[in-house]
Amino acid sequence: MSSAAHPLSGLGWTAERAVEFAPLAEAGLLPGRISRVDRGRCEVLLADPDTGGLRTVRAESPPVGAADRTDGPCTGDWVAVDPSAQPVPAISAVLPRTTAVVRKGANKRSEGQVLAANVDTVLIAVSLAAEPDLGRVERFLALAWESGAEPLIVLTKADLVNDAEFVRADVEAVAPGVTVLVVSAEAGQGVDELRACATGTCALIGQSGAGKSTLTNALAGAEVMTVQQTRAVDEKGRHTTTTRELIPLPDGGVVIDTPGLRGVGLFGGEGINQAFAEIDALAEQCRFDDCGHRTEPGCAVRAALEDGELPERRWESYLKLQRENDWIASRTDARLRAERARHWKIVTKSARTLTRP
Ligand code: GDP
Ligand code: ZN
């Protein structure tokens, strides 16, 4: 690191961000990156002028629209911190996100929830200890593509199997355009290769027990995540994790490993098309633009299914994710969307007031 490097550059702070931030800096605000969110309070990593390194502050979140959780600060967000706010420092603005991993609301609250922001690579951890569930891999891929970040599949626990290469071939077949790495954190296999691919901000997703915490520790070269996480129960009786979720890596870059990213019931619309890019390409060759790929003549999808070019399992998986997505979309309440639009207007207005005192 050159002596001129900004302390935040290892976290991904860029010259463009600094330019964007200049008016806020003039107003006395400090740039920082959120490492953890805990109901109303955030942990923010800031430059420490005394050491030239980083320091952590707890800061108050701005109030967000009651029904909307997508515009509140989340792990990975770049924010402006007002250090003089009382009784604790406050987050005055959230900088625009380049990418966002969003959990779609599948419940009564149909709004989504941002789990990680400004992610460059989504690492999908899949354990080799059991036969991989290809449908689940496809679901994670759809989520990853939807975020705007680049997916990368990490097959973990390679030390437990002899036939990792066979599994890699199976997984590659359902992940067009995606790199699939074979790693054993235990044996140190493939970790350097992963480190070389996992630059910038990486978010780890995958089933519980897939080896995410172990991978994070391997990348960090230290025990930063407890493999069996210590959990505390908050005042509402919900379990909250007590570890930090954005971990700066020694050679630059960060890993985001949030408990929220552990579930499998999350993905998105456009992401499905990217995860199943070859199906999209086939559909374009169908004779009719509105082909339903059932009984229509000249259907390229049916032809590919018949000659085995498109495996039946993959087609079913695609249809299943499409159906789920349609269902979620149908539940997206227009009123909530309107409220969100209104809230954004308020946020932009207050940001303007901030920048033009
Ligand atoms: P997480 O829930 O995805 O964070 O998974 P953990 O990192 O907590 O790992 C789950 C279990 O898998 C733990 O018992 C780890 O010791 C084990 N594990 C993780 N990585 C490896 C590995 O490379 N090889 C082997 N043999 N076990 C591993
Ligand atoms: Zn068709």
Coordinates of N, CA and C in Angstrom, one line a residue, residues 186-357:
E186 N -9.9 -26.8 4.9 CA -9.2 -27.7 5.8 C -7.8 -28.0 5.3
A187 N -7.7 -28.4 4.1 CA -6.4 -28.8 3.5 C -5.6 -27.7 2.8
G188 N -6.3 -26.5 2.8 CA -5.6 -25.4 2.1 C -5.6 -25.5 0.6
Q189 N -6.4 -26.4 0.1 CA -6.4 -26.6 -1.4 C -7.3 -25.6 -2.0
G190 N -6.8 -24.9 -3.1 CA -7.7 -24.0 -3.9 C -7.9 -22.7 -3.2
V191 N -7.3 -22.5 -2.0 CA -7.6 -21.2 -1.3 C -6.9 -20.0 -2.0
D192 N -5.7 -20.2 -2.5 CA -5.0 -19.2 -3.2 C -5.7 -18.8 -4.5
E193 N -6.2 -19.8 -5.2 CA -6.9 -19.6 -6.4 C -8.2 -18.8 -6.1
L194 N -8.9 -19.1 -5.0 CA -10.1 -18.4 -4.6 C -9.7 -17.0 -4.3
R195 N -8.6 -16.8 -3.5 CA -8.2 -15.5 -3.1 C -8.0 -14.6 -4.4
A196 N -7.4 -15.2 -5.4 CA -7.1 -14.5 -6.6 C -8.4 -14.0 -7.4
C197 N -9.4 -14.9 -7.3 CA -10.7 -14.6 -8.0 C -11.5 -13.6 -7.1
A198 N -11.4 -13.8 -5.8 CA -12.3 -13.1 -4.9 C -11.7 -11.7 -4.5
T199 N -11.6 -10.8 -5.5 CA -11.1 -9.5 -5.2 C -12.3 -8.6 -5.0
G200 N -12.0 -7.4 -4.5 CA -13.1 -6.4 -4.2 C -14.0 -6.9 -3.1
T201 N -15.3 -6.7 -3.2 CA -16.2 -7.1 -2.1 C -16.9 -8.4 -2.5
C202 N -16.7 -9.4 -1.7 CA -17.4 -10.7 -1.9 C -18.5 -10.9 -0.9
A203 N -19.6 -11.4 -1.3 CA -20.6 -11.8 -0.4 C -20.7 -13.4 -0.5
L204 N -20.7 -14.0 0.7 CA -20.8 -15.5 0.7 C -22.3 -15.9 0.9
I205 N -22.8 -16.7 0.0 CA -24.1 -17.3 0.2 C -24.0 -18.8 0.2
G206 N -25.0 -19.5 0.7 CA -25.0 -20.9 0.7 C -25.7 -21.4 1.9
Q207 N -26.0 -22.7 1.8 CA -26.7 -23.3 3.0 C -25.9 -23.3 4.2
S208 N -26.6 -23.4 5.3 CA -25.9 -23.5 6.6 C -25.1 -24.8 6.6
G209 N -23.9 -24.7 7.1 CA -23.0 -25.9 7.1 C -22.2 -26.1 5.8
A210 N -22.4 -25.2 4.9 CA -21.7 -25.4 3.6 C -20.2 -25.1 3.7
G211 N -19.9 -24.4 4.8 CA -18.5 -24.1 5.1 C -18.1 -22.6 4.8
K212 N -19.1 -21.8 4.9 CA -18.9 -20.3 4.7 C -18.0 -19.7 5.7
S213 N -18.3 -19.9 7.0 CA -17.4 -19.3 8.0 C -16.0 -19.8 7.9
T214 N -15.8 -21.1 7.6 CA -14.5 -21.7 7.5 C -13.8 -21.0 6.3
L215 N -14.5 -20.8 5.2 CA -13.9 -20.1 4.0 C -13.5 -18.7 4.4
T216 N -14.4 -18.0 5.1 CA -14.1 -16.6 5.5 C -12.8 -16.6 6.3
N217 N -12.7 -17.5 7.2 CA -11.5 -17.5 8.1 C -10.2 -17.8 7.2
A218 N -10.4 -18.7 6.2 CA -9.3 -19.1 5.3 C -8.9 -17.9 4.5
L219 N -9.8 -17.1 4.0 CA -9.5 -15.9 3.2 C -8.9 -14.8 4.1
A220 N -9.4 -14.7 5.3 CA -8.9 -13.7 6.3 C -7.6 -14.1 6.9
G221 N -7.3 -15.4 6.8 CA -6.0 -15.9 7.4 C -6.1 -15.8 8.9
A222 N -7.3 -15.8 9.5 CA -7.4 -15.6 10.9 C -8.8 -16.1 11.3
E223 N -9.0 -16.4 12.6 CA -10.3 -16.8 13.1 C -11.2 -15.6 13.3
V224 N -11.8 -15.1 12.2 CA -12.7 -14.0 12.4 C -14.1 -14.4 12.5
M225 N -14.5 -15.5 12.0 CA -15.9 -16.0 12.2 C -15.8 -17.3 13.1
T226 N -16.6 -17.4 14.1 CA -16.6 -18.7 14.8 C -17.4 -19.7 14.0
V227 N -16.9 -20.8 13.8 CA -17.5 -21.8 12.9 C -18.9 -22.2 13.4
Q228 N -19.0 -22.4 14.7 CA -20.3 -22.5 15.3 C -20.7 -21.2 15.9
Q229 N -21.5 -20.4 15.3 CA -21.6 -19.0 15.8 C -22.3 -18.9 17.1
T230 N -21.8 -18.0 17.9 CA -22.4 -17.7 19.2 C -23.6 -16.8 18.9
R231 N -24.7 -17.2 19.5 CA -25.9 -16.4 19.2 C -26.5 -15.8 20.5
A232 N -27.0 -14.6 20.4 CA -27.6 -14.0 21.5 C -29.1 -13.8 21.2
V233 N -29.9 -13.7 22.2 CA -31.4 -13.5 21.9 C -31.7 -12.1 22.3
D234 N -32.3 -11.4 21.3 CA -32.6 -10.0 21.6 C -33.9 -9.8 22.4
E235 N -34.3 -8.5 22.6 CA -35.4 -8.3 23.5 C -36.7 -8.9 23.0
K236 N -36.8 -9.1 21.6 CA -38.0 -9.6 21.1 C -37.9 -11.2 21.0
G237 N -36.9 -11.7 21.5 CA -36.8 -13.2 21.5 C -36.2 -13.7 20.2
R238 N -35.8 -12.8 19.3 CA -35.2 -13.4 18.1 C -33.7 -13.6 18.2
H239 N -33.2 -14.5 17.5 CA -31.8 -14.8 17.6 C -31.0 -13.7 16.7
T240 N -30.0 -13.2 17.3 CA -29.2 -12.2 16.5 C -27.8 -12.7 16.6
T241 N -27.1 -12.6 15.5 CA -25.7 -13.0 15.6 C -24.8 -11.9 16.2
T242 N -23.8 -12.2 16.9 CA -23.0 -11.2 17.5 C -21.7 -10.9 16.8
T243 N -21.4 -11.6 15.7 CA -20.2 -11.3 15.0 C -20.3 -10.2 14.0
R244 N -19.3 -9.6 13.6 CA -19.3 -8.6 12.5 C -19.5 -9.3 11.2
E245 N -20.1 -8.7 10.3 CA -20.5 -9.3 9.0 C -19.7 -8.9 7.8
L246 N -19.0 -7.8 7.9 CA -18.2 -7.4 6.8 C -16.8 -7.5 7.3
I247 N -16.0 -8.3 6.7 CA -14.6 -8.6 7.2 C -13.6 -8.1 6.2
P248 N -12.8 -7.1 6.6 CA -11.7 -6.6 5.7 C -10.6 -7.7 5.6
L249 N -10.1 -8.0 4.4 CA -9.1 -9.0 4.2 C -7.7 -8.3 4.3
P250 N -6.7 -9.1 4.7 CA -5.4 -8.5 4.9 C -4.8 -7.9 3.6
D251 N -5.1 -8.4 2.5 CA -4.5 -7.9 1.3 C -5.4 -7.0 0.5
G252 N -6.4 -6.5 1.2 CA -7.4 -5.6 0.5 C -8.7 -6.5 0.1
G253 N -9.8 -5.8 -0.1 CA -11.0 -6.5 -0.3 C -11.7 -6.9 1.0
V254 N -13.0 -7.3 0.9 CA -13.7 -7.6 2.0 C -14.6 -8.8 1.7
V255 N -15.0 -9.5 2.8 CA -16.0 -10.6 2.7 C -17.2 -10.3 3.5
I256 N -18.3 -10.4 2.9 CA -19.6 -10.2 3.7 C -20.2 -11.5 3.9
D257 N -20.4 -11.9 5.1 CA -21.0 -13.2 5.5 C -22.1 -12.9 6.5
T258 N -23.3 -12.6 6.0 CA -24.4 -12.3 6.9 C -25.3 -13.5 7.1
P259 N -25.9 -13.6 8.3 CA -26.8 -14.7 8.6 C -28.0 -14.7 7.6
G260 N -28.4 -13.4 7.2 CA -29.5 -13.3 6.3 C -29.2 -13.9 4.9
L261 N -27.9 -14.0 4.6 CA -27.6 -14.6 3.3 C -27.6 -16.1 3.3
R262 N -28.0 -16.7 4.4 CA -27.9 -18.2 4.5 C -29.1 -18.9 4.0
G263 N -30.2 -18.2 3.9 CA -31.4 -18.9 3.5 C -31.4 -19.3 2.1
V264 N -32.3 -20.1 1.6 CA -32.4 -20.5 0.2 C -33.6 -19.9 -0.5
G265 N -34.6 -19.4 0.3 CA -35.8 -18.9 -0.4 C -35.6 -17.5 -0.9
L266 N -34.6 -17.3 -1.6 CA -34.4 -15.9 -2.2 C -33.8 -15.9 -3.6
F267 N -34.3 -15.1 -4.4 CA -33.8 -15.0 -5.8 C -34.6 -13.9 -6.5
G268 N -34.4 -13.7 -7.8 CA -35.1 -12.6 -8.4 C -35.4 -12.9 -9.9
G269 N -36.1 -11.9 -10.5 CA -36.7 -12.1 -11.8 C -35.7 -12.2 -13.0
E270 N -35.0 -11.0 -13.2 CA -34.0 -11.0 -14.3 C -32.9 -12.0 -14.1
G271 N -32.6 -12.2 -12.8 CA -31.5 -13.1 -12.5 C -31.8 -14.5 -13.0
I272 N -33.1 -14.9 -13.1 CA -33.4 -16.3 -13.5 C -33.0 -16.4 -15.0
N273 N -33.3 -15.3 -15.8 CA -33.0 -15.4 -17.2 C -31.5 -15.5 -17.4
Q274 N -30.7 -14.8 -16.5 CA -29.2 -14.9 -16.7 C -28.7 -16.3 -16.2
A275 N -29.4 -16.8 -15.2 CA -28.9 -18.1 -14.7 C -29.3 -19.2 -15.7
F276 N -30.3 -19.0 -16.5 CA -30.7 -20.0 -17.5 C -30.5 -19.4 -18.9
A277 N -29.4 -18.8 -19.1 CA -29.1 -18.0 -20.4 C -29.4 -18.8 -21.6
E278 N -29.1 -20.2 -21.6 CA -29.2 -21.0 -22.8 C -30.7 -21.2 -23.1
I279 N -31.5 -21.2 -22.1 CA -33.0 -21.3 -22.3 C -33.5 -20.1 -23.0
D280 N -33.0 -18.9 -22.6 CA -33.4 -17.6 -23.2 C -33.0 -17.7 -24.7
A281 N -31.8 -18.1 -24.9 CA -31.3 -18.2 -26.3 C -32.1 -19.1 -27.2
L282 N -32.5 -20.3 -26.6 CA -33.4 -21.2 -27.3 C -34.7 -20.6 -27.7
A283 N -35.3 -19.9 -26.7 CA -36.6 -19.3 -26.8 C -36.6 -18.3 -28.0
E284 N -35.5 -17.7 -28.2 CA -35.4 -16.7 -29.3 C -35.5 -17.3 -30.6
Q285 N -35.2 -18.6 -30.7 CA -35.2 -19.3 -32.0 C -36.6 -20.0 -32.2
C286 N -37.5 -19.9 -31.3 CA -38.9 -20.4 -31.5 C -39.5 -19.6 -32.6
R287 N -40.4 -20.3 -33.4 CA -41.0 -19.7 -34.5 C -41.9 -18.5 -34.1
F288 N -42.6 -18.7 -33.0 CA -43.5 -17.6 -32.5 C -42.9 -16.8 -31.3
D289 N -43.0 -15.5 -31.4 CA -42.4 -14.7 -30.3 C -43.0 -15.0 -29.0
D290 N -44.3 -15.3 -29.0 CA -45.0 -15.6 -27.7 C -45.1 -17.1 -27.4
C291 N -44.2 -17.8 -27.9 CA -44.2 -19.3 -27.8 C -44.3 -19.7 -26.3
G292 N -45.2 -20.6 -26.0 CA -45.4 -21.1 -24.6 C -44.5 -22.3 -24.4
H293 N -43.8 -22.8 -25.4 CA -43.0 -23.9 -25.3 C -43.7 -25.2 -24.8
R294 N -45.0 -25.3 -25.3 CA -45.7 -26.5 -25.0 C -46.0 -27.3 -26.2
T295 N -46.9 -26.9 -27.1 CA -47.3 -27.7 -28.2 C -47.1 -26.9 -29.5
E296 N -46.6 -25.7 -29.4 CA -46.5 -24.8 -30.6 C -45.5 -25.5 -31.6
P297 N -45.9 -25.3 -32.9 CA -44.9 -25.8 -33.9 C -43.7 -24.9 -34.0
G298 N -42.5 -25.5 -34.3 CA -41.3 -24.7 -34.5 C -40.8 -24.3 -33.1
C299 N -41.1 -25.0 -32.1 CA -40.6 -24.6 -30.7 C -39.1 -25.1 -30.5
A300 N -38.2 -24.2 -30.4 CA -36.8 -24.6 -30.2 C -36.5 -25.3 -28.9
V301 N -37.3 -24.8 -27.9 CA -37.1 -25.4 -26.5 C -37.5 -26.8 -26.5
R302 N -38.7 -27.1 -27.1 CA -39.2 -28.5 -27.1 C -38.2 -29.4 -27.9
A303 N -37.7 -28.8 -29.0 CA -36.8 -29.6 -29.8 C -35.5 -29.9 -29.0
A304 N -35.1 -29.0 -28.2 CA -33.9 -29.2 -27.4 C -34.1 -30.2 -26.3
L305 N -35.4 -30.2 -25.8 CA -35.7 -31.1 -24.7 C -35.8 -32.5 -25.4
E306 N -36.4 -32.6 -26.6 CA -36.5 -33.9 -27.2 C -35.2 -34.6 -27.6
D307 N -34.2 -33.8 -28.1 CA -33.0 -34.4 -28.4 C -32.0 -34.4 -27.2
G308 N -32.4 -34.0 -26.1 CA -31.6 -34.1 -24.9 C -30.6 -33.0 -24.7
E309 N -30.6 -32.0 -25.6 CA -29.6 -30.9 -25.5 C -30.0 -30.1 -24.3
L310 N -31.3 -29.9 -24.0 CA -31.7 -29.3 -22.7 C -32.2 -30.3 -21.8
P311 N -31.5 -30.6 -20.7 CA -32.0 -31.7 -19.8 C -33.4 -31.3 -19.2
E312 N -34.2 -32.3 -19.1 CA -35.6 -32.1 -18.5 C -35.5 -31.5 -17.1
R313 N -34.6 -32.0 -16.3 CA -34.4 -31.5 -14.9 C -34.2 -30.0 -14.9
R314 N -33.4 -29.5 -15.8 CA -33.0 -28.1 -15.9 C -34.3 -27.3 -16.3
W315 N -35.0 -27.8 -17.3 CA -36.2 -27.1 -17.7 C -37.2 -27.0 -16.6
E316 N -37.4 -28.1 -15.9 CA -38.4 -28.1 -14.8 C -37.9 -27.1 -13.7
S317 N -36.6 -27.1 -13.4 CA -36.1 -26.2 -12.4 C -36.3 -24.7 -12.8
Y318 N -36.1 -24.4 -14.1 CA -36.4 -23.1 -14.6 C -37.9 -22.7 -14.4
L319 N -38.8 -23.6 -14.8 CA -40.2 -23.3 -14.7 C -40.6 -23.1 -13.2
K320 N -40.0 -23.9 -12.3 CA -40.3 -23.8 -10.9 C -39.9 -22.4 -10.4
L321 N -38.7 -22.0 -10.7 CA -38.3 -20.7 -10.2 C -39.1 -19.5 -10.9
Q322 N -39.5 -19.7 -12.1 CA -40.3 -18.7 -12.8 C -41.7 -18.6 -12.0
R323 N -42.2 -19.8 -11.7 CA -43.5 -19.8 -11.0 C -43.4 -19.1 -9.7
E324 N -42.4 -19.4 -8.9 CA -42.2 -18.8 -7.6 C -42.1 -17.3 -7.7
N325 N -41.3 -16.9 -8.7 CA -41.1 -15.5 -8.9 C -42.3 -14.7 -9.3
D326 N -43.1 -15.4 -10.2 CA -44.4 -14.8 -10.5 C -45.3 -14.6 -9.3
W327 N -45.3 -15.6 -8.5 CA -46.1 -15.6 -7.3 C -45.6 -14.4 -6.3
I328 N -44.3 -14.3 -6.2 CA -43.8 -13.2 -5.3 C -44.2 -11.9 -5.9
A329 N -44.0 -11.7 -7.3 CA -44.3 -10.5 -7.9 C -45.8 -10.1 -7.8
S330 N -46.7 -11.1 -7.8 CA -48.1 -10.9 -7.7 C -48.5 -10.4 -6.3
R331 N -47.6 -10.6 -5.4 CA -47.9 -10.2 -4.0 C -47.3 -8.8 -3.7
T332 N -46.5 -8.3 -4.7 CA -45.9 -7.0 -4.4 C -47.0 -5.9 -4.5
D333 N -47.2 -5.3 -3.3 CA -48.4 -4.4 -3.1 C -48.0 -3.0 -3.7
A334 N -48.9 -2.6 -4.5 CA -48.7 -1.3 -5.2 C -48.6 -0.1 -4.1
R335 N -49.4 -0.3 -3.0 CA -49.3 0.8 -2.0 C -47.9 0.9 -1.4
L336 N -47.3 -0.3 -1.2 CA -46.0 -0.2 -0.6 C -45.0 0.4 -1.6
R337 N -45.2 0.1 -2.9 CA -44.3 0.7 -3.9 C -44.4 2.2 -3.9
A338 N -45.7 2.7 -3.8 CA -45.9 4.1 -3.8 C -45.2 4.8 -2.6
E339 N -45.4 4.1 -1.4 CA -44.8 4.6 -0.2 C -43.3 4.7 -0.4
R340 N -42.7 3.7 -1.0 CA -41.3 3.7 -1.2 C -40.8 4.9 -2.1
A341 N -41.6 5.1 -3.2 CA -41.3 6.2 -4.1 C -41.3 7.5 -3.3
R342 N -42.3 7.7 -2.4 CA -42.5 8.9 -1.7 C -41.3 9.1 -0.7
H343 N -40.9 8.0 -0.1 CA -39.8 8.0 0.9 C -38.5 8.4 0.2
W344 N -38.3 7.9 -1.0 CA -37.1 8.2 -1.8 C -37.0 9.7 -2.0
K345 N -38.2 10.3 -2.4 CA -38.2 11.7 -2.6 C -37.7 12.5 -1.4
I346 N -38.2 12.0 -0.2 CA -37.8 12.7 1.0 C -36.3 12.6 1.2
V347 N -35.8 11.4 1.0 CA -34.4 11.2 1.2 C -33.6 12.1 0.3
T348 N -34.0 12.1 -1.0 CA -33.2 13.0 -1.9 C -33.3 14.4 -1.5
K349 N -34.5 14.8 -1.1 CA -34.6 16.2 -0.7 C -33.7 16.6 0.5
S350 N -33.7 15.7 1.5 CA -32.8 16.0 2.7 C -31.4 15.9 2.3
A351 N -31.0 15.1 1.3 CA -29.6 15.0 0.9 C -29.2 16.3 0.2
R352 N -30.2 16.9 -0.6 CA -30.0 18.2 -1.2 C -29.7 19.3 -0.2
T353 N -30.6 19.3 0.8 CA -30.5 20.3 1.8 C -29.1 20.2 2.5
L354 N -28.7 18.9 2.7 CA -27.4 18.7 3.3 C -26.2 19.3 2.5
T355 N -26.3 19.0 1.1 CA -25.2 19.4 0.3 C -25.2 20.9 0.0
R356 N -26.4 21.5 0.1 CA -26.4 23.0 -0.1 C -26.9 23.7 1.2
P357 N -26.0 23.8 2.2 CA -26.4 24.3 3.5 C -26.8 25.8 3.4

